[in-house]
Short mmCIF file of the C-alpha atoms (twelve columns), coordinates in Angstrom:
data_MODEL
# 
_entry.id   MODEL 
# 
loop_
_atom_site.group_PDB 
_atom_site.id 
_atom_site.type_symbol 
_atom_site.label_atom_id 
_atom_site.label_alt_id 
_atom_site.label_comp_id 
_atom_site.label_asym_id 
_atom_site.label_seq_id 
_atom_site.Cartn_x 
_atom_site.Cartn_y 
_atom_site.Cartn_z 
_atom_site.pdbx_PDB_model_num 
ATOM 1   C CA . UNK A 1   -18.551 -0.334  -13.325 1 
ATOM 2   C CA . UNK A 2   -16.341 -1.701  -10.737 1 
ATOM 3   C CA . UNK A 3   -13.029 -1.073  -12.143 1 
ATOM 4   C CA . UNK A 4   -12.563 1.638   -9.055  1 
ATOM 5   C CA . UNK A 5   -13.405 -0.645  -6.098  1 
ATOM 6   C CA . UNK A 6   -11.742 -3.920  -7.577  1 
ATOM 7   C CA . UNK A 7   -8.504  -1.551  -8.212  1 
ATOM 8   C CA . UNK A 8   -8.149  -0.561  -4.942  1 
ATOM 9   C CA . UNK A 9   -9.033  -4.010  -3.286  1 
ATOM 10  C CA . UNK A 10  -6.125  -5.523  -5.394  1 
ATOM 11  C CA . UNK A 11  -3.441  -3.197  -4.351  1 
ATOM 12  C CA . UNK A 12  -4.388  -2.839  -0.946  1 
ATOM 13  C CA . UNK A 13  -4.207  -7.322  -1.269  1 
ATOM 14  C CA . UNK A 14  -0.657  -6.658  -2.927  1 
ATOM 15  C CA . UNK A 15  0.680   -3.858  -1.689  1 
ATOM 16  C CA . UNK A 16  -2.980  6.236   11.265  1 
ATOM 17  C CA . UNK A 17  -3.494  10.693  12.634  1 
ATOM 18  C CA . UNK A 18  -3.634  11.785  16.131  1 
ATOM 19  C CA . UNK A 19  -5.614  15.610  17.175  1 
ATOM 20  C CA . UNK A 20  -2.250  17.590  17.802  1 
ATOM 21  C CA . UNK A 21  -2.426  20.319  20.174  1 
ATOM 22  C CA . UNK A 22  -1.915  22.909  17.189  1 
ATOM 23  C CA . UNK A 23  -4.391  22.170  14.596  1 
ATOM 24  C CA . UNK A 24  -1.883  23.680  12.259  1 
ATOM 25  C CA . UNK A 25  0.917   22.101  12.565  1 
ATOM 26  C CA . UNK A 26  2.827   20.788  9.621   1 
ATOM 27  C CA . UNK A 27  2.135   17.871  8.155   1 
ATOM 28  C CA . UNK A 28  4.884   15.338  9.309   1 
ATOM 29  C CA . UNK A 29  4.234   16.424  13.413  1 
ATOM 30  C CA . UNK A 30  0.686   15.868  12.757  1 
ATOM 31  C CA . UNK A 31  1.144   12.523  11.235  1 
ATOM 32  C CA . UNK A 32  3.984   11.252  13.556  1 
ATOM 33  C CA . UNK A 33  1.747   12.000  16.530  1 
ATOM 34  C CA . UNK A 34  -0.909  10.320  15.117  1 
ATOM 35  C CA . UNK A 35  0.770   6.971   14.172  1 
ATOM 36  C CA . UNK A 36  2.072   7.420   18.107  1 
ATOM 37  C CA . UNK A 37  -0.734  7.711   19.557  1 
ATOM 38  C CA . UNK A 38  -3.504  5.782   17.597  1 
ATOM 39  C CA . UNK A 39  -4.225  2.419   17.845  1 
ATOM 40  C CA . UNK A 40  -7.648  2.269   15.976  1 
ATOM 41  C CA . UNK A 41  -9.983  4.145   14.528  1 
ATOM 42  C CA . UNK A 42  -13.425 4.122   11.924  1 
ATOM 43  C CA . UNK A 43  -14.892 6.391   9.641   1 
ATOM 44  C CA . UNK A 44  -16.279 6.898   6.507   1 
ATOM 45  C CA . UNK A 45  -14.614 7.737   3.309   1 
ATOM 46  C CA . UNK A 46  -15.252 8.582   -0.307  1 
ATOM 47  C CA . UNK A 47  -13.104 7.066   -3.444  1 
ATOM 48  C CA . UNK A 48  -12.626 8.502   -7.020  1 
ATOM 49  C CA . UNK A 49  -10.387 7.580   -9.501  1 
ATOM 50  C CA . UNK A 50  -9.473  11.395  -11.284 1 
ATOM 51  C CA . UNK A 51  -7.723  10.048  -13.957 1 
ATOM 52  C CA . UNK A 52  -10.789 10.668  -16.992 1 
ATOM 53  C CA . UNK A 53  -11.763 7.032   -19.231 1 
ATOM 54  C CA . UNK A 54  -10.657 7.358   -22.991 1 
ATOM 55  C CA . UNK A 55  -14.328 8.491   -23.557 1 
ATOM 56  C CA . UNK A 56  -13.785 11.320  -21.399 1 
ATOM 57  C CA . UNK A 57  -16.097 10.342  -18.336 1 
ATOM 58  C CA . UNK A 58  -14.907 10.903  -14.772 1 
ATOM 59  C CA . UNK A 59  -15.236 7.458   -12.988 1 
ATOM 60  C CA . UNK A 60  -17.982 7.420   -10.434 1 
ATOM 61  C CA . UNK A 61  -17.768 8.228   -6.938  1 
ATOM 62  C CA . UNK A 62  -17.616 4.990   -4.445  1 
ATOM 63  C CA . UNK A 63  -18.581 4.999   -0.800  1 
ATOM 64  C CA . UNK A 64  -18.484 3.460   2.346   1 
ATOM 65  C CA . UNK A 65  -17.175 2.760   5.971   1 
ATOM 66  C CA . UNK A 66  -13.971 1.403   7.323   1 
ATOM 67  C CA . UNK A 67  -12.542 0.477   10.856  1 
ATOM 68  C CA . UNK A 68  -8.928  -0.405  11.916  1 
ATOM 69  C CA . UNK A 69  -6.723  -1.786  14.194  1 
ATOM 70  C CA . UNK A 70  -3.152  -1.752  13.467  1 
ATOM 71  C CA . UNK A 71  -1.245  -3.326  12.749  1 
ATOM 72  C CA . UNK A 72  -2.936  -5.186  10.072  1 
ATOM 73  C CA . UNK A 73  -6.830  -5.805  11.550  1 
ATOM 74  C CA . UNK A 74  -9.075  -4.074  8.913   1 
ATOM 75  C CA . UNK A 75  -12.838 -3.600  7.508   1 
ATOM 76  C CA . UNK A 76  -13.275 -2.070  4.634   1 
ATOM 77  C CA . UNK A 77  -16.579 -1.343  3.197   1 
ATOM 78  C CA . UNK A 78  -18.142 -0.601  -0.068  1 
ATOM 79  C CA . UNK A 79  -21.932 0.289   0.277   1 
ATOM 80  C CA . UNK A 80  -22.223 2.358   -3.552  1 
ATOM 81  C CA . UNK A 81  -22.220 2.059   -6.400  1 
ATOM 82  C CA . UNK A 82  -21.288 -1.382  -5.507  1 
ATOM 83  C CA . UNK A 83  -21.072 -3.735  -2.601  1 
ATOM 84  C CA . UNK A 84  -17.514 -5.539  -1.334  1 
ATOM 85  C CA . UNK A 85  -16.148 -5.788  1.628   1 
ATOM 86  C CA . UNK A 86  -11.967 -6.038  2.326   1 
ATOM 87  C CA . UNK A 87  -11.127 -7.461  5.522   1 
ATOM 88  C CA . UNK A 88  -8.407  -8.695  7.105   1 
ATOM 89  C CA . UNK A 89  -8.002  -10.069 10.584  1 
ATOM 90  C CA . UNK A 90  -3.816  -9.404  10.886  1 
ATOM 91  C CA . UNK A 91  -2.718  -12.897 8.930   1 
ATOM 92  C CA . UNK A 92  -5.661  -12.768 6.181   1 
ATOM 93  C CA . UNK A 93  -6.896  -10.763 3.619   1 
ATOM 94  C CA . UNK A 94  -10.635 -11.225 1.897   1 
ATOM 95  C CA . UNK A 95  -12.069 -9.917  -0.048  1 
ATOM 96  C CA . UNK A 96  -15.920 -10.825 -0.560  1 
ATOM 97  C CA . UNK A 97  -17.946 -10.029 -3.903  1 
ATOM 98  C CA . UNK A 98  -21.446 -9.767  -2.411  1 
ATOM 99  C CA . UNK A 99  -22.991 -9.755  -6.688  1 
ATOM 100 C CA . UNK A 100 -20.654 -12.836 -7.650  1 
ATOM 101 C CA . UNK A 101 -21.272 -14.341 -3.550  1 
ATOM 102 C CA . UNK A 102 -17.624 -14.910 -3.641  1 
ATOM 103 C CA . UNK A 103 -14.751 -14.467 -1.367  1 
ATOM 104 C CA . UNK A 104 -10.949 -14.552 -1.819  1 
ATOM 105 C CA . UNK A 105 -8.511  -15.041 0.541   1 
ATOM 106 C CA . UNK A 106 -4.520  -14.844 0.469   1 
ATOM 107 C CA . UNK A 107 -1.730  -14.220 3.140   1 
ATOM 108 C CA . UNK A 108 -1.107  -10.646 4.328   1 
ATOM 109 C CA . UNK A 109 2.332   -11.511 4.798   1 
ATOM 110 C CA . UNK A 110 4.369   -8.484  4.053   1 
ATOM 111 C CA . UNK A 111 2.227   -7.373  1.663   1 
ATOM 112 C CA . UNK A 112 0.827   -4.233  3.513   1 
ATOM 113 C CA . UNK A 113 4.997   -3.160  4.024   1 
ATOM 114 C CA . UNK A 114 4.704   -0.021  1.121   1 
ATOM 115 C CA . UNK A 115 1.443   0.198   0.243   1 
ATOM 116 C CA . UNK A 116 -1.334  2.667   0.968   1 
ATOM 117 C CA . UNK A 117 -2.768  0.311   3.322   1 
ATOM 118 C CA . UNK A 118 0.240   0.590   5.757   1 
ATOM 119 C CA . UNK A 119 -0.399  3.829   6.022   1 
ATOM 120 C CA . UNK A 120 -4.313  3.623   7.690   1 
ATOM 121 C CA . UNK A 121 -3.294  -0.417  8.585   1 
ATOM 122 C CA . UNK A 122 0.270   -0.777  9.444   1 
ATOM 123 C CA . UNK A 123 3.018   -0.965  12.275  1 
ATOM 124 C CA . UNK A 124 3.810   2.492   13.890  1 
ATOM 125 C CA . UNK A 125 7.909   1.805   12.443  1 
ATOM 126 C CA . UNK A 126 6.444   3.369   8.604   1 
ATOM 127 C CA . UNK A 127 9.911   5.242   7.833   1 
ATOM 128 C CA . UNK A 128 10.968  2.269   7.262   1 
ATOM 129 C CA . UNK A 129 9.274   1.576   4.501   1 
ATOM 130 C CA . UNK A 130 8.634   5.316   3.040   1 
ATOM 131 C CA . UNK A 131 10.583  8.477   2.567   1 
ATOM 132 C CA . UNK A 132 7.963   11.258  4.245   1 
ATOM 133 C CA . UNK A 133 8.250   14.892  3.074   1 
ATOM 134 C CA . UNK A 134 6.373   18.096  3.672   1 
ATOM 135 C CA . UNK A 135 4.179   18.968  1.056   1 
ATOM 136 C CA . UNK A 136 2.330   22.402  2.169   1 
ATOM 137 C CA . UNK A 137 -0.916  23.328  2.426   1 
ATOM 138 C CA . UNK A 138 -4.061  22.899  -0.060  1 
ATOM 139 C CA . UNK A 139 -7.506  22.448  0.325   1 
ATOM 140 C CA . UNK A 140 -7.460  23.595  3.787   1 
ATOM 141 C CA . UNK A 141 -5.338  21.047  5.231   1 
ATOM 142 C CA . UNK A 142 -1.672  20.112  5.779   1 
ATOM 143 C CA . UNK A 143 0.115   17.595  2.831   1 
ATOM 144 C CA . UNK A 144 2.957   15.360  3.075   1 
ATOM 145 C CA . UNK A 145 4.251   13.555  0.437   1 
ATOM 146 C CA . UNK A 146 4.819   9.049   1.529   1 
ATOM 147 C CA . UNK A 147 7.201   7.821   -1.667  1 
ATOM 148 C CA . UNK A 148 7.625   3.908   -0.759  1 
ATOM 149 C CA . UNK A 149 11.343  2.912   -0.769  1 
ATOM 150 C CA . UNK A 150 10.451  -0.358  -2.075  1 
ATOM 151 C CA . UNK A 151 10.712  -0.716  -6.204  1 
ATOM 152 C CA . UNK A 152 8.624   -3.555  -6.080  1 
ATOM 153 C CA . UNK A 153 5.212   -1.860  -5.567  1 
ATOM 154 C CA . UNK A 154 2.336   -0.482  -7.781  1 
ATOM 155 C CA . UNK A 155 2.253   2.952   -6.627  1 
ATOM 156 C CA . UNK A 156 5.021   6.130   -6.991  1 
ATOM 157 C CA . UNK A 157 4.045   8.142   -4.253  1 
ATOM 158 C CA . UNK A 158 1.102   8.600   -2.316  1 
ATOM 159 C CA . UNK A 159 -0.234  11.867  -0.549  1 
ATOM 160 C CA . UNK A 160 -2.047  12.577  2.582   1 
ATOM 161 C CA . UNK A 161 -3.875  15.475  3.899   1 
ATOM 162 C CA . UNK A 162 -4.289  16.087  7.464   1 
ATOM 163 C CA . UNK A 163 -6.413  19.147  9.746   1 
ATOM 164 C CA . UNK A 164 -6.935  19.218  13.237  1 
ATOM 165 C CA . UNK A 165 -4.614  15.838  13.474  1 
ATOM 166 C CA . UNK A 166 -6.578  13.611  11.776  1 
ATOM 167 C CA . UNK A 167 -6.237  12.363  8.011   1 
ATOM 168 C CA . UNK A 168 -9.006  14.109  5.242   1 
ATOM 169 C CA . UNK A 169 -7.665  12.825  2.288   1 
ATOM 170 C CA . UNK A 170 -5.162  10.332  0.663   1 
ATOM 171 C CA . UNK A 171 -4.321  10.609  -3.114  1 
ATOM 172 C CA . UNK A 172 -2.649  8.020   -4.233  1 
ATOM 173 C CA . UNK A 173 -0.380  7.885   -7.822  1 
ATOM 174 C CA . UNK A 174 0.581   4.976   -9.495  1 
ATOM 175 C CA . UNK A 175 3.267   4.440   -11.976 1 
ATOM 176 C CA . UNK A 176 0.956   4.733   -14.908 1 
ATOM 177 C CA . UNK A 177 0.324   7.867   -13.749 1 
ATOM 178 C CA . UNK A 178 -3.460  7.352   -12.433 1 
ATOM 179 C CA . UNK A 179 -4.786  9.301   -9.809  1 
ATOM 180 C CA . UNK A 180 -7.094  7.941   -6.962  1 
ATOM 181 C CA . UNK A 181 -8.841  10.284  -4.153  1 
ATOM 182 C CA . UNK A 182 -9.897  9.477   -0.936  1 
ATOM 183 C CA . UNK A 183 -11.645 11.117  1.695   1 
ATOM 184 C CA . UNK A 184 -12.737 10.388  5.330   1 
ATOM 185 C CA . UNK A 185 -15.354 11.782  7.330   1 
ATOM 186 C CA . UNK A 186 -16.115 10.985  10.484  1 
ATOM 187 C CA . UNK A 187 -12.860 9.791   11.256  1 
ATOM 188 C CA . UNK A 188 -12.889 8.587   15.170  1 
ATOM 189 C CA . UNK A 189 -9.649  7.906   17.179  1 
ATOM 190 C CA . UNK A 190 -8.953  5.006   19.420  1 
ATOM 191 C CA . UNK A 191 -12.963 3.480   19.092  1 
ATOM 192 C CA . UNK A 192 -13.856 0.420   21.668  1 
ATOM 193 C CA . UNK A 193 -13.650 -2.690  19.460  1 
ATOM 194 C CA . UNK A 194 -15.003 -5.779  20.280  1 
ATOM 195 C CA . UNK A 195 -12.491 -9.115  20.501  1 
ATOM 196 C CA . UNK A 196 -14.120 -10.638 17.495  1 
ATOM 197 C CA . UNK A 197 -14.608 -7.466  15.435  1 
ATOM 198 C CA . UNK A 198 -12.113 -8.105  12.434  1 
ATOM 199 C CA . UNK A 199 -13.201 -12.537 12.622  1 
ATOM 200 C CA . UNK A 200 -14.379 -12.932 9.018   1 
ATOM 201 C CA . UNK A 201 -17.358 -14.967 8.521   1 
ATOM 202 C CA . UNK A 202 -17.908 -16.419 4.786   1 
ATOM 203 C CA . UNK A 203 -21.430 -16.194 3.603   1 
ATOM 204 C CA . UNK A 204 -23.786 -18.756 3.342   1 
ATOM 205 C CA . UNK A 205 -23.431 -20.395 -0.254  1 
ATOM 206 C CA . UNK A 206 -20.373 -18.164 -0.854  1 
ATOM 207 C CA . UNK A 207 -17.254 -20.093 -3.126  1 
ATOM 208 C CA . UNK A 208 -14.176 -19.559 -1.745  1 
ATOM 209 C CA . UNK A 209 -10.721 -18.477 -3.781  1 
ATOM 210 C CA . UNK A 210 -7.823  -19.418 -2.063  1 
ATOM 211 C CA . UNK A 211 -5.088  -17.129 -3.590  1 
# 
């Protein structure tokens, strides 16, 4: 089922965590002098929509990579249960179906201004487009609490863990009151990229959507 991985890919489409010198610092200082301080980074992350189906069943558990450089360069990666890839190159978004060998494009625009994806993707200037809050510890890490000032976006607020000065987790509500969960491992700060790293290539035979 890809209701999970297409879910995500559309709100990122319409819609960073530096190591602090005190790994327990609150929430907001950890996140402020990451966004300062990191330019790009890669990783691997986990994906789960909580929210249980009508027949009860927890929605399976998605996987992959991603690597970033803000503001707006992305790759996202799904490698289970499905395959799609989300990448944007700063003006760009697509989004490639690797089952359907299809890709759609549209204009980033100001699209990534109070979504999720600003948060990993965006400028450094993300007060402007969110009210951040302290949210305490859980799980073992710090939480703050990003609730976009913007009315005209999917989501109501969006969480984000952080320990050691890097981000664990994200969950992220919407105003149907679903529940999504991610989580990164392997998170590396400030990777070398190459110049061409976020130049999308379409696949051979792949139809292309202009949205």
């Amino acid at each position: 089922m890809k209701f999970t991985t297409y879910r995500f890919a559309a709100l990122i489409a319409t819609t960073a965590f530096a190591l602090s010198a005190n790994a327990g610092a609150a929430a907001l200082d950890q996140f402020k002098s990451f966004v300062a301080s990191t330019k790009s980074a890669k990783g691997e992350f986990t994906q789960q929509q909580l929210t249980k189906s009508k027949s009860g069943k927890a929605a399976p558990v998605s996987s992959g990579t991603f690597v970033f450089a803000r503001p707006g360069k992305f790759i996202w990666t799904y490698q289970k249960p499905y395959e799609q890839l989300l990448q944007a190159d700063g003006e760009t978004l697509y989004i490639y179906d690797k089952d359907l060998n299809q890709v759609s494009t549209r204009k980033l625009g100001n699209a990534l201004g109070s979504s999720p994806a600003a948060i990993l993707f965006g400028s450094n200037d993300l007060e402007k487009n969110f009210t951040l809050s302290e949210a305490g510890e859980r799980d073992g890490a710090e939480w703050l609490t990003a609730v976009p000032k913007s009315k005209d976006t999917t989501f109501e607020q969006i969480g984000i863990g952080l320990k050691g000065g890097v981000p664990v987790a994200m969950e992220l509500k919407d105003q149907f009151g679903q529940v999504s969960l991610l989580k990164f491992t392997n998170f590396q700060r400030n990777p070398a990229l190459g110049a061409q790293q976020f130049t999308f290539s379409v696949p051979k035979g792949a139809d292309v959507v202009n949205q």
